[in-house]
Coordinates of C-alpha atoms in Angstrom, one line a residue:
X9 CA 101.8 -100.9 48.1
X10 CA 103.6 -100.3 44.7
X11 CA 101.9 -100.1 41.4
X12 CA 101.2 -103.3 39.8
X13 CA 103.5 -104.0 37.0
X14 CA 103.2 -105.7 33.7
X15 CA 103.2 -109.5 34.3
X16 CA 102.9 -111.4 30.8
X17 CA 103.4 -110.4 27.5
X18 CA 99.9 -109.5 27.1
X19 CA 99.8 -106.9 29.1
X20 CA 100.5 -102.9 28.6
X21 CA 102.3 -100.9 31.2
X22 CA 99.9 -97.7 30.8
X23 CA 101.5 -95.7 33.4
X24 CA 105.1 -95.2 32.3
X25 CA 106.9 -94.5 28.9
X26 CA 105.7 -93.1 25.5
X27 CA 102.1 -92.9 25.4
X28 CA 101.0 -92.9 21.6
X29 CA 102.6 -96.2 20.6
X30 CA 101.2 -97.9 23.7
X31 CA 97.7 -96.5 22.5
X32 CA 98.1 -97.8 19.2
X33 CA 99.1 -101.3 20.7
X34 CA 96.0 -101.3 23.0
X35 CA 93.7 -100.0 20.3
X36 CA 94.6 -101.7 17.4
X37 CA 93.8 -105.3 18.7
X38 CA 90.5 -104.1 20.1
X39 CA 90.0 -102.4 16.9
X40 CA 90.6 -105.3 14.6
X41 CA 88.5 -107.7 17.0
X42 CA 85.3 -105.3 17.2
X43 CA 85.8 -105.1 13.0
X44 CA 86.2 -108.9 13.0
X45 CA 83.1 -109.3 15.1
X46 CA 81.1 -107.1 12.8
X47 CA 82.5 -108.9 9.5
X48 CA 81.3 -111.9 11.2
X49 CA 77.8 -110.6 12.2
X50 CA 77.8 -108.9 8.3
X51 CA 77.9 -112.6 7.3
X52 CA 74.5 -112.7 8.9
X53 CA 73.2 -109.9 6.8
X54 CA 74.8 -110.9 3.6
X55 CA 73.8 -114.9 4.0
X56 CA 70.1 -113.7 4.7
X57 CA 70.0 -111.2 2.1
X58 CA 71.6 -113.1 -0.8
X59 CA 70.0 -116.7 0.2
X60 CA 66.7 -115.8 1.9
X61 CA 65.6 -112.4 0.4
X62 CA 65.1 -108.7 1.2
X63 CA 62.4 -109.4 3.8
X64 CA 64.8 -111.6 5.9
X65 CA 67.4 -108.9 5.6
X66 CA 64.9 -106.5 6.7
X67 CA 63.7 -108.3 9.5
X68 CA 67.4 -109.2 11.1
X69 CA 68.4 -105.4 10.6
X70 CA 65.0 -104.3 12.1
X71 CA 66.2 -105.9 15.5
X72 CA 69.6 -104.3 15.8
X73 CA 68.7 -100.9 17.5
X74 CA 66.3 -102.8 19.9
X75 CA 68.7 -105.5 20.9
X76 CA 71.4 -102.8 21.6
X77 CA 68.5 -100.9 23.7
X78 CA 67.6 -104.0 25.8
X79 CA 71.4 -105.0 26.4
X80 CA 73.4 -101.8 26.6
X81 CA 72.6 -100.8 30.1
X82 CA 74.4 -104.2 31.2
X83 CA 77.0 -103.7 28.6
X84 CA 77.5 -100.0 30.2
X85 CA 78.2 -101.6 33.6
X86 CA 81.0 -103.4 32.2
X87 CA 82.9 -100.1 32.0
X88 CA 82.3 -99.7 35.5
X89 CA 84.2 -103.0 35.7
X90 CA 87.0 -101.7 33.5
X91 CA 87.6 -98.4 35.2
X92 CA 87.4 -99.9 38.7
X93 CA 89.8 -102.9 37.9
X94 CA 92.2 -100.6 36.1
X95 CA 92.4 -98.0 38.8
X96 CA 93.1 -101.2 41.4
X97 CA 95.5 -102.8 39.1
X98 CA 97.6 -99.5 38.6
X99 CA 97.6 -98.8 42.3
X100 CA 98.9 -102.6 43.1
X101 CA 95.6 -103.2 45.1
X102 CA 95.4 -106.9 44.5
X103 CA 92.7 -107.9 47.2
X104 CA 90.4 -105.0 45.9
X105 CA 91.2 -106.4 42.0
X106 CA 90.4 -109.6 42.9
X107 CA 87.2 -109.0 44.7
X108 CA 86.2 -106.5 41.6
X109 CA 86.5 -109.2 39.3
X110 CA 84.3 -111.7 41.1
X111 CA 81.6 -109.3 41.8
X112 CA 81.7 -108.0 38.0
X113 CA 81.7 -111.5 36.5
X114 CA 78.6 -112.9 39.3
X115 CA 76.6 -109.9 38.2
X116 CA 77.5 -110.5 34.5
X117 CA 75.9 -114.3 34.6
X118 CA 72.9 -112.7 36.8
X119 CA 72.2 -110.0 34.1
X120 CA 72.9 -112.3 31.3
X121 CA 70.1 -114.8 32.8
X122 CA 67.7 -112.0 33.0
X123 CA 68.0 -110.9 29.5
X124 CA 67.2 -114.6 28.2
X125 CA 63.6 -113.8 30.0
X126 CA 63.4 -110.5 28.5
X127 CA 64.1 -111.8 25.1
X128 CA 61.5 -114.7 25.0
X129 CA 58.5 -112.5 26.7
X130 CA 59.1 -109.1 25.6
X131 CA 60.5 -109.0 21.9
X132 CA 57.2 -109.3 20.0
X133 CA 55.7 -106.3 21.9
X134 CA 58.7 -104.2 21.2
X135 CA 58.6 -105.0 17.4
X136 CA 55.0 -103.8 17.4
X137 CA 55.6 -100.8 19.0
X138 CA 58.4 -99.9 16.4
X139 CA 55.6 -100.4 13.8
X140 CA 57.6 -103.2 12.4
X141 CA 55.9 -104.3 9.0
X142 CA 53.7 -107.0 9.0
X143 CA 55.6 -108.9 6.4
X144 CA 58.7 -109.0 8.5
X145 CA 57.8 -109.0 12.1
X146 CA 57.4 -112.7 12.8
X147 CA 60.9 -113.4 11.4
X148 CA 62.1 -110.6 13.5
X149 CA 60.8 -111.8 16.4
X150 CA 62.2 -115.3 15.9
X151 CA 65.4 -113.9 15.3
X152 CA 65.5 -112.3 18.5
X153 CA 64.0 -115.0 20.7
X154 CA 66.6 -117.3 19.6
X155 CA 69.7 -114.6 19.7
X156 CA 68.8 -113.9 23.4
X157 CA 69.5 -117.3 24.5
X158 CA 73.0 -116.7 24.3
X159 CA 72.8 -113.8 26.8
X160 CA 74.7 -115.4 29.6
X161 CA 77.7 -116.2 27.6
X162 CA 77.7 -112.5 25.8
X163 CA 77.4 -110.9 29.2
X164 CA 80.3 -113.2 30.4
X165 CA 82.4 -112.4 27.4
X166 CA 82.0 -108.8 27.5
X167 CA 82.9 -108.2 31.5
X168 CA 85.6 -110.9 31.1
X169 CA 87.0 -108.8 28.1
X170 CA 86.6 -105.6 30.3
X171 CA 88.8 -107.2 33.0
X172 CA 91.5 -108.0 30.3
X173 CA 91.5 -104.8 28.7
X174 CA 91.9 -102.9 32.1
X175 CA 95.2 -104.4 32.4
X176 CA 96.0 -103.8 28.7
X177 CA 95.3 -107.3 27.5
X178 CA 93.3 -106.7 24.1
X179 CA 95.2 -109.6 22.1
X180 CA 93.6 -112.5 23.7
X181 CA 89.9 -111.2 23.3
X182 CA 91.2 -110.8 19.6
X183 CA 92.1 -114.4 19.1
X184 CA 88.9 -115.6 20.8
X185 CA 86.9 -113.7 18.4
X186 CA 88.6 -114.8 15.5
X187 CA 88.0 -118.5 16.5
X188 CA 84.1 -117.9 17.6
X189 CA 83.5 -115.6 14.4
X190 CA 84.9 -118.1 11.9
X191 CA 82.7 -120.8 13.4
X192 CA 79.7 -118.4 13.0
X193 CA 80.5 -117.8 9.6
X194 CA 80.9 -121.4 8.5
X195 CA 77.4 -122.0 10.3
X196 CA 75.9 -119.5 9.0
X197 CA 76.7 -120.8 5.4
X198 CA 75.8 -124.4 6.7
X199 CA 72.3 -123.9 8.3
X200 CA 71.0 -121.2 5.7
X201 CA 72.2 -122.4 2.3
X202 CA 72.3 -126.2 3.2
X203 CA 69.5 -126.4 5.5
X204 CA 67.5 -123.5 4.2
X205 CA 66.8 -122.6 7.9
X206 CA 66.8 -118.7 7.3
X207 CA 66.9 -116.1 10.1
X208 CA 66.5 -118.9 12.5
X209 CA 69.9 -120.5 11.3
X210 CA 71.6 -117.1 11.5
X211 CA 70.6 -116.9 15.2
X212 CA 71.3 -120.3 16.0
X213 CA 74.8 -119.8 14.4
X214 CA 75.2 -116.6 16.6
X215 CA 74.3 -118.0 19.7
X216 CA 77.0 -121.2 19.3
X217 CA 79.6 -118.6 18.5
X218 CA 79.1 -116.5 21.6
X219 CA 78.9 -119.5 23.9
X220 CA 82.5 -120.3 22.5
X221 CA 83.7 -116.8 22.9
X222 CA 82.4 -116.6 26.3
X223 CA 84.0 -120.0 27.3
X224 CA 87.4 -119.1 25.9
X225 CA 87.3 -115.5 28.0
X226 CA 86.3 -117.9 31.1
X227 CA 89.3 -120.2 30.6
X228 CA 91.7 -117.1 30.1
X229 CA 90.5 -115.9 33.7
X230 CA 90.4 -119.1 35.3
X231 CA 93.9 -120.1 34.2
X232 CA 95.8 -116.5 34.8
X233 CA 98.1 -116.6 37.5
X234 CA 97.4 -112.5 38.0
X235 CA 95.6 -110.9 40.7
X236 CA 92.5 -111.0 38.5
X237 CA 92.4 -114.8 38.3
X238 CA 88.8 -116.1 38.5
X239 CA 88.0 -118.9 41.0
X240 CA 84.4 -120.4 41.2
X241 CA 84.6 -120.6 45.1
X242 CA 85.0 -116.7 45.1
X243 CA 82.0 -115.9 42.8
X244 CA 79.6 -113.8 44.8
X245 CA 78.5 -110.0 44.9
X246 CA 80.3 -107.6 47.1
X247 CA 77.9 -104.7 47.8
X248 CA 81.0 -102.2 48.1
X249 CA 82.4 -102.9 44.6
X250 CA 79.3 -103.3 42.7
X251 CA 78.3 -99.7 44.0
X252 CA 81.9 -98.4 42.8
X253 CA 81.0 -100.7 39.7
X254 CA 77.7 -98.9 39.1
X255 CA 78.7 -95.4 40.1
X256 CA 80.3 -95.4 36.7
X257 CA 78.8 -98.2 34.8
X258 CA 75.1 -97.4 35.1
X259 CA 75.3 -93.5 34.1
X260 CA 77.4 -95.4 31.0
X261 CA 74.5 -97.8 30.5
X262 CA 71.6 -95.4 30.9
X263 CA 73.2 -93.2 28.3
X264 CA 73.6 -95.9 25.8
X265 CA 70.2 -97.1 26.5
X266 CA 68.6 -93.5 26.1
X267 CA 70.5 -93.0 22.6
X268 CA 69.6 -96.6 21.5
X269 CA 66.1 -95.5 22.3
X270 CA 66.7 -92.7 20.0
X271 CA 68.0 -95.2 17.3
X272 CA 64.9 -97.1 18.0
X273 CA 62.7 -93.8 17.0
X274 CA 64.9 -93.5 13.8
X275 CA 64.4 -97.0 13.1
X276 CA 60.5 -96.4 13.1
X277 CA 60.8 -93.5 10.9
X278 CA 62.8 -95.8 8.5
X279 CA 60.2 -98.2 8.9
X280 CA 57.7 -95.6 7.5
X281 CA 59.4 -95.8 4.1
X282 CA 58.9 -99.3 3.8
X283 CA 61.0 -102.6 3.4
X284 CA 63.2 -101.2 0.7
X285 CA 64.5 -98.4 2.9
X286 CA 64.6 -100.7 5.9
X287 CA 66.8 -103.2 3.8
X288 CA 69.0 -100.5 2.6
X289 CA 69.2 -99.0 6.3
X290 CA 70.2 -102.4 7.4
X291 CA 73.0 -102.7 5.1
X292 CA 74.3 -99.0 5.5
X293 CA 74.0 -99.3 9.3
X294 CA 76.1 -102.5 9.2
X295 CA 78.7 -100.6 7.1
X296 CA 78.2 -97.6 9.7
X297 CA 78.9 -100.1 12.5
X298 CA 82.5 -100.5 11.1
X299 CA 83.1 -96.8 11.9
X300 CA 81.7 -96.7 15.2
X301 CA 83.6 -99.8 16.3
X302 CA 86.7 -98.2 15.3
X303 CA 86.6 -95.2 17.1
X304 CA 85.0 -96.6 19.9
X305 CA 87.9 -98.7 20.4
X306 CA 90.1 -95.4 21.0
X307 CA 87.5 -94.2 23.2
X308 CA 88.0 -97.9 25.3
X309 CA 91.7 -96.9 25.2
X310 CA 91.4 -93.5 26.5
X311 CA 89.0 -94.8 29.4
X312 CA 91.7 -97.6 30.2
X313 CA 94.5 -95.3 30.1
X314 CA 93.0 -92.4 32.0
X315 CA 91.8 -94.8 34.8
X316 CA 95.2 -96.3 35.2
X317 CA 97.2 -93.0 35.3
X318 CA 94.5 -91.6 37.8
X319 CA 95.0 -94.5 39.9
X320 CA 98.6 -93.7 39.7
X321 CA 98.0 -90.3 40.4
X322 CA 99.5 -89.1 37.0
X323 CA 97.5 -86.1 36.1
X324 CA 99.7 -84.7 33.1
X325 CA 99.9 -88.0 31.7
X326 CA 95.8 -88.1 31.7
X327 CA 95.7 -84.8 29.7
X328 CA 98.4 -86.2 27.1
X329 CA 96.2 -89.4 26.8
X330 CA 93.2 -87.5 25.8
X331 CA 95.1 -85.4 23.4
X332 CA 96.7 -88.2 21.7
X333 CA 93.5 -90.4 21.4
X334 CA 91.8 -87.3 19.7
X335 CA 94.3 -87.2 17.2
X336 CA 94.3 -91.1 16.6
X337 CA 90.4 -90.8 16.4
X338 CA 90.1 -87.9 14.0
X339 CA 92.5 -89.9 11.7
X340 CA 90.6 -93.1 11.8
X341 CA 87.4 -91.5 11.2
X342 CA 88.3 -89.5 8.5
X343 CA 90.2 -92.2 6.9
X344 CA 87.3 -94.9 7.2
X345 CA 84.5 -92.3 6.6
X346 CA 86.0 -91.3 3.6
X347 CA 86.6 -94.8 1.9
X348 CA 83.0 -95.7 3.3
X349 CA 81.5 -92.8 1.2
X350 CA 83.7 -93.2 -1.5
X351 CA 82.9 -96.9 -2.0
X352 CA 79.5 -96.8 -0.9
X353 CA 77.6 -98.5 -3.8
X354 CA 80.3 -101.1 -4.0
X355 CA 80.2 -101.9 -0.3
X356 CA 76.4 -101.9 -0.3
X357 CA 76.4 -104.6 -3.5
X358 CA 77.9 -107.3 -0.8
X359 CA 74.8 -107.1 1.0
X360 CA 72.3 -107.2 -1.8
X361 CA 71.8 -106.8 -5.3
X362 CA 68.6 -104.8 -5.1
X363 CA 69.2 -101.5 -6.9
X364 CA 66.5 -99.6 -5.0
X365 CA 68.1 -101.2 -1.6
X366 CA 71.6 -99.9 -2.9
X367 CA 70.6 -96.4 -3.7
X368 CA 68.9 -96.0 -0.2
X369 CA 71.9 -97.2 1.5
X370 CA 74.2 -94.9 -0.5
X371 CA 72.1 -91.8 0.4
X372 CA 72.2 -92.6 4.1
X373 CA 75.9 -93.3 4.2
X374 CA 76.5 -89.7 2.3
X375 CA 74.9 -88.2 5.3
X376 CA 76.5 -90.0 8.2
X377 CA 80.0 -91.0 7.1
X378 CA 82.0 -87.8 6.3
X379 CA 81.0 -86.1 9.7
X380 CA 81.6 -89.2 11.6
X381 CA 85.0 -87.8 13.1
X382 CA 82.5 -85.5 15.5
X383 CA 81.2 -88.7 17.0
X384 CA 84.9 -89.8 17.6
X385 CA 85.2 -86.5 19.4
X386 CA 81.8 -86.5 21.3
X387 CA 82.6 -90.1 22.6
X388 CA 86.2 -89.4 24.0
X389 CA 85.4 -86.7 26.4
X390 CA 83.1 -89.0 28.2
X391 CA 85.4 -91.7 28.2
X392 CA 88.1 -89.3 29.7
X393 CA 85.6 -88.4 32.5
X394 CA 84.5 -91.9 33.2
X395 CA 88.3 -93.0 33.4
X396 CA 88.2 -90.3 36.3
X397 CA 85.4 -91.8 37.8
X398 CA 82.7 -89.2 36.7
X399 CA 80.2 -90.7 34.7
X400 CA 76.5 -89.2 35.8
X401 CA 77.0 -85.8 34.2
X402 CA 78.3 -86.6 31.1
X403 CA 75.4 -89.1 30.7
X404 CA 72.9 -86.3 31.5
X405 CA 74.8 -84.0 28.7
X406 CA 74.8 -86.7 26.3
X407 CA 71.2 -87.5 26.8
X408 CA 70.3 -83.7 26.2
X409 CA 72.6 -83.4 23.5
X410 CA 72.1 -86.3 21.3
X411 CA 68.9 -87.8 22.2
X412 CA 67.2 -84.3 22.6
X413 CA 68.3 -83.4 19.4
X414 CA 67.4 -86.3 17.7
X415 CA 64.0 -86.2 19.3
X416 CA 63.5 -82.8 18.2
X417 CA 64.4 -83.8 14.8
X418 CA 62.4 -86.7 14.5
X419 CA 59.3 -85.1 15.6
X420 CA 59.7 -81.3 14.3
X421 CA 61.9 -81.4 11.4
X422 CA 61.3 -84.6 9.9
X423 CA 57.6 -84.6 9.6
X424 CA 57.6 -81.2 7.5
X425 CA 60.5 -82.5 5.5
X426 CA 60.0 -86.1 4.7
X427 CA 63.2 -87.6 3.3
X428 CA 66.1 -89.7 4.1
X429 CA 68.3 -86.6 3.9
X430 CA 66.5 -84.6 6.5
X431 CA 66.3 -87.7 8.7
X432 CA 70.0 -88.9 8.6
X433 CA 71.2 -85.1 9.0
X434 CA 70.1 -85.4 12.6
X435 CA 73.1 -87.6 13.5
X436 CA 75.9 -84.5 12.6
X437 CA 73.4 -82.2 14.3
X438 CA 73.3 -84.2 17.4
X439 CA 76.9 -84.7 17.4
X440 CA 77.8 -81.0 17.5
X441 CA 75.4 -80.3 20.2
X442 CA 76.6 -82.9 22.3
X443 CA 80.5 -81.9 22.0
X444 CA 79.7 -78.4 22.9
X445 CA 77.9 -79.6 26.1
X446 CA 80.5 -82.2 27.0
X447 CA 83.6 -79.7 26.5
X448 CA 82.1 -77.3 28.9
X449 CA 81.6 -80.1 31.5
X450 CA 85.0 -81.6 30.8
X451 CA 87.0 -78.4 31.9
X452 CA 85.2 -78.1 35.2
X453 CA 85.8 -82.0 36.1
X454 CA 89.2 -81.5 34.9
X455 CA 90.0 -78.8 37.1
X456 CA 88.4 -80.3 40.3
X457 CA 90.0 -83.8 39.6
X458 CA 93.2 -82.2 39.3
X459 CA 93.1 -80.0 42.3
X460 CA 92.7 -83.0 44.5
X461 CA 95.5 -84.9 43.0
X462 CA 99.0 -84.6 44.8
X463 CA 101.7 -82.8 42.8
X464 CA 103.8 -84.9 40.5
X465 CA 107.0 -85.0 38.6
X466 CA 107.0 -84.3 35.0
X467 CA 106.4 -86.7 32.4

């Protein structure tokens, strides 16, 4: 069967024509949507910090690493759905594409329901294990319990968006986030300021906005006339496709969970400095998140473009995709990282007026933003490997390089040189270690993959 071609104005033909402009067309809406999502999340932190106090700010911020550790296994599996969908779509395998979509969305719903129970019954104990201070833990636990009630819709949105990205559609998820995020911002102001609901108001606003974004993505999938159309009667799990999704997605999810576990250890180390440092880290980490989602959008583009071209048998184009993505990633990371470092105090002042909190946040930004281009390169190599269907080895190497370095740093280096500077220098150290390992892995996997692919015509 011929490869499926672009069917509507939202899709991008990843297998033909120039690459860089299409990468930008794909990554830019994804980048903007991720930044908007963070901006709307920042409204949570800003409203809490400004109108409820530094303890509430610390409470909301201290949950970030823990929430990510709980949910990122399932979010990682959505990467498998993205890779498999892109491969089948490019190869013109419409039946396989349809069954992949229905399997992925069914799994998303089930995993979302599971996460509701995890959030309700496990959050308090997990926060205690993180040594969350007594003056913060009650509000943090309340926030997480409410937040996790949105998990079914959160998962449906992420898996639905993964399917749309597989065919090159990053514009409609952007529109959906604008709608749901605007509602989230308005509800934050209404519930926290008008009704003085504090962290509970912020959590409720987040739940409502995630329900809206999930419903909008479902509407998009239900109404399309393409092979990825979602039909209730076809929902169910096909073991053959779930296994293929898991082969790519589970290693990616485990990698993300373990890396976020190292972030939980880092959060615990920050907690040892008290609520001022926790609040400073919360604000700085929110700014840091803008860097992450910006370079991650390019990683997502790399994975989708690589997967489609792998499905179409275009190995030279796969190489060009990675090179162009690296160029884009370095440009974006250096520009945004330098700006965050230069204007750090002004940006932090948006979150809080506490001078001590701003000082802590500024120090943290100094050691993480200027070197962030290393993180972009580190993530691109596994992204390309996942696009080729190889996810297990990159997972192992990321755990050894990133997590291993951070654990060594936290337990060996940090205790003898207790300072925020020493603690956060673990970031660039872990990125460098992982890049070296991933580069060696990529060389051998690329050689193996190219040897099994048929000869192709020049680009």
